[in-house]
Amino acid sequence: MTWELSNEPQDPPQSWVADTSDYNKSLDPNHLVTVGFEGKTGEWWFKHVHSPESIDYACGHLWVQNWGYYDPLDLSEKSLMKAEEFATGFLRNLSAWSLDLHVPRPAEGNPSAGLYTARREGFLPAV
């Protein structure tokens, strides 16, 4: 379905994104192309890397545990709420920025990776 330029490149140069996505489209115009960007560095970077015409949709990868918003050893509601609040805000921002770019932003990946199973049931409906 999609050529992803890289899995979570950290602030890739715009020229690399544009050149690589153009090249992929020249070889295979029948498949989508996206960057594979996390989106954690804010609005400017998110819009910058998703702006080339050959990028078909935006993406962002959510890592509440890796980024320090969730502690799997803290089973308190406060801990879960902190993760939920960050996640919903993060996803809301990515969606708004994607709308500004006029590109779709489908949900992809596993937003609960690293969450203990018992906590997933509470986390997934929130996001």
XYZ file of N, CA and C in Angstrom:
381
model
N 0.805 -1.185 0.000
C 0.000 0.000 0.000
C 0.858 1.264 0.000
N 1.915 1.281 0.832
C 2.676 2.518 1.035
C 4.173 2.261 1.063
N 4.891 3.168 0.445
C 6.333 3.231 0.641
C 6.563 4.225 1.776
N 7.180 3.759 2.858
C 7.550 4.650 3.951
C 9.037 4.933 3.798
N 9.393 6.193 3.702
C 10.779 6.549 3.410
C 11.756 6.046 4.461
N 11.358 6.099 5.703
C 12.211 5.631 6.791
C 11.334 5.448 8.016
N 11.725 4.581 8.911
C 10.969 4.431 10.143
C 11.490 5.428 11.169
N 10.700 6.456 11.395
C 10.973 7.471 12.398
C 12.304 8.200 12.201
N 12.503 8.774 11.018
C 13.714 9.578 10.835
C 13.658 10.788 11.763
N 14.767 11.128 12.334
C 14.830 12.252 13.270
C 15.174 13.525 12.512
N 14.175 14.343 12.266
C 14.326 15.624 11.575
C 15.112 15.486 10.264
N 14.563 14.729 9.320
C 15.270 14.503 8.060
C 15.366 15.783 7.237
N 16.445 15.938 6.473
C 16.565 17.103 5.595
C 15.430 17.117 4.565
N 14.871 18.287 4.331
C 13.771 18.425 3.383
C 14.174 17.943 1.997
N 15.396 18.223 1.587
C 15.828 17.797 0.253
C 15.819 16.275 0.145
N 16.200 15.573 1.207
C 16.178 14.109 1.191
C 14.752 13.600 1.083
N 13.836 14.178 1.849
C 12.431 13.762 1.798
C 11.879 13.974 0.394
N 12.081 15.154 -0.159
C 11.549 15.468 -1.490
C 12.184 14.585 -2.561
N 13.499 14.473 -2.557
C 14.186 13.679 -3.585
C 13.810 12.203 -3.508
N 13.768 11.660 -2.300
C 13.476 10.237 -2.136
C 12.023 9.926 -2.458
N 11.108 10.773 -2.032
C 9.695 10.533 -2.345
C 9.432 10.712 -3.838
N 10.068 11.686 -4.471
C 9.940 11.845 -5.930
C 10.472 10.610 -6.654
N 11.608 10.113 -6.195
C 12.204 8.931 -6.814
C 11.287 7.718 -6.677
N 10.756 7.494 -5.474
C 9.827 6.372 -5.281
C 8.622 6.491 -6.195
N 8.070 7.690 -6.310
C 6.905 7.900 -7.181
C 7.263 7.655 -8.646
N 8.486 7.995 -9.039
C 8.885 7.777 -10.433
C 8.982 6.288 -10.753
N 9.364 5.492 -9.762
C 9.463 4.047 -9.958
C 8.122 3.346 -9.800
N 7.283 3.870 -8.923
C 6.027 3.200 -8.593
C 4.939 4.233 -8.302
N 4.319 4.776 -9.351
C 3.297 5.807 -9.140
C 1.977 5.274 -8.589
N 1.838 3.958 -8.496
C 0.576 3.364 -8.053
C 0.497 3.102 -6.553
N 1.536 3.453 -5.826
C 1.517 3.264 -4.378
C 1.700 4.603 -3.671
N 1.192 4.656 -2.471
C 1.318 5.858 -1.660
C 2.735 5.977 -1.108
N 3.104 7.202 -0.759
C 4.400 7.464 -0.128
C 4.156 8.331 1.105
N 4.798 7.956 2.205
C 4.783 8.773 3.413
C 6.186 8.791 4.005
N 6.392 9.646 4.980
C 7.732 9.839 5.529
C 8.076 8.806 6.596
N 7.139 8.477 7.471
C 7.422 7.597 8.603
C 7.832 8.379 9.835
N 7.497 9.647 9.837
C 7.919 10.599 10.865
C 7.179 10.381 12.178
N 7.863 10.592 13.299
C 7.212 10.488 14.611
C 6.279 11.666 14.875
N 6.737 12.858 14.605
C 5.915 14.029 14.849
C 6.142 14.680 16.196
N 7.115 14.198 16.942
C 7.323 14.698 18.309
C 8.030 16.046 18.371
N 8.548 16.531 17.259
C 9.333 17.765 17.285
C 8.518 19.010 16.968
N 7.207 18.860 16.867
C 6.362 20.038 16.749
C 5.844 20.337 15.355
N 5.053 21.395 15.322
C 4.298 21.752 14.115
C 5.188 22.073 12.918
N 6.209 22.903 13.119
C 7.019 23.318 11.978
C 7.656 22.114 11.293
N 8.311 21.224 12.071
C 8.960 20.056 11.472
C 7.941 19.128 10.826
N 6.816 18.919 11.499
C 5.786 18.033 10.958
C 5.325 18.527 9.588
N 5.006 19.801 9.510
C 4.539 20.359 8.231
C 5.662 20.374 7.198
N 6.850 20.667 7.630
C 8.004 20.745 6.731
C 8.260 19.405 6.036
N 8.303 18.320 6.797
C 8.636 17.029 6.185
C 7.485 16.434 5.381
N 6.255 16.870 5.635
C 5.114 16.330 4.891
C 4.666 17.235 3.741
N 5.403 18.298 3.459
C 4.964 19.263 2.452
C 5.275 18.916 0.996
N 6.253 18.057 0.676
C 6.485 17.772 -0.743
C 5.251 17.169 -1.423
N 5.038 17.527 -2.664
C 3.889 17.029 -3.436
C 3.866 15.508 -3.532
N 5.017 14.881 -3.490
C 5.079 13.423 -3.637
C 4.805 12.673 -2.329
N 4.526 13.392 -1.251
C 4.100 12.766 0.009
C 2.577 12.723 -0.007
N 2.026 11.516 0.042
C 0.582 11.346 -0.098
C -0.193 11.518 1.195
N 0.415 11.193 2.313
C -0.270 11.380 3.585
C 0.744 11.566 4.700
N 0.268 12.166 5.764
C 1.115 12.425 6.926
C 0.998 11.276 7.915
N 2.000 11.134 8.726
C 1.933 10.124 9.781
C 2.649 10.657 11.014
N 2.338 10.055 12.120
C 2.995 10.369 13.380
C 2.943 9.133 14.252
N 4.002 8.853 14.935
C 4.075 7.666 15.780
C 4.059 8.091 17.239
N 3.164 7.512 17.985
C 2.932 7.882 19.372
C 3.626 6.898 20.312
N 4.468 7.429 21.199
C 5.212 6.591 22.145
C 5.122 7.180 23.545
N 4.008 6.956 24.223
C 3.823 7.562 25.548
C 4.843 7.072 26.569
N 5.216 5.820 26.491
C 6.191 5.294 27.454
C 7.600 5.762 27.107
N 7.998 5.625 25.866
C 9.353 6.008 25.453
C 9.634 7.486 25.693
N 8.614 8.317 25.574
C 8.788 9.759 25.730
C 8.540 10.227 27.162
N 8.324 9.282 28.085
C 8.212 9.623 29.498
C 6.847 10.094 29.977
N 5.804 9.828 29.211
C 4.455 10.224 29.629
C 3.691 9.084 30.297
N 4.292 7.926 30.340
C 3.640 6.779 30.971
C 4.690 5.899 31.635
N 4.412 5.521 32.877
C 5.277 4.609 33.625
C 4.493 3.321 33.851
N 4.880 2.217 33.197
C 4.118 0.978 33.326
C 4.141 0.392 34.734
N 5.045 0.852 35.559
C 5.099 0.356 36.934
C 4.203 1.163 37.875
N 3.708 2.281 37.388
C 2.795 3.114 38.173
C 1.374 2.817 37.701
N 0.635 2.054 38.476
C -0.707 1.626 38.084
C -1.796 2.595 38.527
N -1.424 3.782 38.918
C -2.413 4.756 39.376
C -3.200 5.334 38.198
N -4.386 5.808 38.512
C -5.203 6.481 37.497
C -4.509 7.748 37.007
N -3.793 8.412 37.894
C -3.077 9.632 37.527
C -2.072 9.353 36.416
N -1.362 8.242 36.518
C -0.384 7.866 35.498
C -1.061 7.616 34.155
N -2.163 6.886 34.191
C -2.890 6.607 32.949
C -3.466 7.891 32.361
N -4.001 8.754 33.196
C -4.571 10.016 32.717
C -3.503 10.890 32.066
N -2.304 10.901 32.632
C -1.206 11.676 32.049
C -0.921 11.183 30.634
N -0.865 9.874 30.454
C -0.622 9.297 29.127
C -1.772 9.612 28.177
N -2.998 9.474 28.649
C -4.166 9.753 27.807
C -4.214 11.209 27.372
N -3.955 12.114 28.309
C -3.990 13.540 27.980
C -2.922 13.892 26.956
N -1.722 13.366 27.150
C -0.675 13.632 26.169
C -1.055 13.055 24.813
N -1.506 11.805 24.799
C -1.822 11.122 23.540
C -2.932 11.827 22.779
N -4.000 12.197 23.461
C -5.104 12.853 22.751
C -4.680 14.220 22.227
N -3.894 14.958 22.993
C -3.389 16.241 22.512
C -2.455 16.076 21.324
N -1.572 15.106 21.416
C -0.628 14.820 20.332
C -1.376 14.472 19.047
N -2.337 13.559 19.148
C -3.092 13.140 17.963
C -3.958 14.273 17.424
N -4.503 15.073 18.297
C -5.293 16.230 17.866
C -4.408 17.202 17.082
N -3.208 17.464 17.584
C -2.283 18.355 16.876
C -1.922 17.805 15.505
N -1.559 16.523 15.438
C -1.188 15.943 14.146
C -2.333 16.033 13.152
N -3.537 15.803 13.621
C -4.703 15.885 12.736
C -4.902 17.310 12.227
N -4.780 18.291 13.103
C -4.943 19.692 12.696
C -3.861 20.098 11.704
N -2.626 19.708 11.967
C -1.535 20.062 11.062
C -1.707 19.392 9.703
N -2.207 18.171 9.704
C -2.459 17.464 8.441
C -3.556 18.160 7.649
N -4.581 18.617 8.338
C -5.642 19.373 7.661
C -5.083 20.646 7.042
N -4.189 21.321 7.747
C -3.554 22.522 7.197
C -2.815 22.213 5.903
N -2.224 21.020 5.826
C -1.479 20.598 4.630
C -2.379 19.993 3.557
N -3.648 19.766 3.892
C -4.609 19.124 2.980
C -4.179 17.712 2.608
N -3.660 16.992 3.596
C -3.299 15.585 3.403
C -3.960 14.758 4.504
N -4.338 13.527 4.203
C -4.908 12.679 5.250
C -3.843 12.237 6.253
N -4.307 11.854 7.427
C -3.422 11.296 8.445
C -4.122 10.097 9.069
N -3.932 8.929 8.470
C -4.574 7.734 9.029
C -3.895 7.306 10.327
N -4.631 6.567 11.128
C -4.029 5.971 12.320
C -3.192 4.789 11.865
N -1.988 4.687 12.369
C -1.125 3.572 12.006
C -0.304 3.163 13.208
N 0.175 1.963 13.174
C 1.028 1.480 14.243
C 0.230 0.984 15.427
N 0.911 0.841 16.532
C 0.302 0.323 17.749
C 0.515 1.335 18.864
N -0.471 2.219 19.108
C -0.264 3.257 20.111
C -0.141 2.734 21.528
N -0.407 1.453 21.739
C -0.317 0.918 23.098
C 0.906 0.042 23.298
N 1.811 0.019 22.349
C 3.007 -0.809 22.497
C 3.719 -0.439 23.792
N 4.000 -1.412 24.587
C 4.673 -1.183 25.853
C 3.731 -1.024 27.028
N 2.453 -0.794 26.768
C 1.502 -0.714 27.873
C 1.129 -2.120 28.292
N 1.079 -2.337 29.566
C 0.655 -3.646 30.047
C -0.773 -3.889 29.577
N -1.123 -5.139 29.332
C -2.425 -5.495 28.776
C -3.577 -4.898 29.561
N -3.513 -4.939 30.863
C -4.611 -4.417 31.685
C -4.828 -2.928 31.454
N -3.795 -2.197 31.127
C -3.904 -0.753 30.912
C -4.358 -0.424 29.494
N -4.149 -1.322 28.551
C -4.561 -1.061 27.172
C -6.061 -0.857 27.061
N -6.823 -1.635 27.824
C -8.274 -1.521 27.748
C -8.741 -0.126 28.148
N -8.015 0.519 29.025
C -8.364 1.876 29.415
C -7.791 2.929 28.493
N -6.649 2.631 27.899
C -5.948 3.617 27.078
C -6.512 3.718 25.668
N -6.718 2.596 25.004
C -7.126 2.619 23.597
C -8.435 3.350 23.337
N -9.488 3.162 24.139
C -10.713 3.921 23.868
C -10.512 5.438 23.982
N -9.572 5.846 24.812
C -9.335 7.278 25.007
C -8.702 7.926 23.790
N -7.904 7.156 23.070
C -7.226 7.733 21.915
C -7.897 7.301 20.633
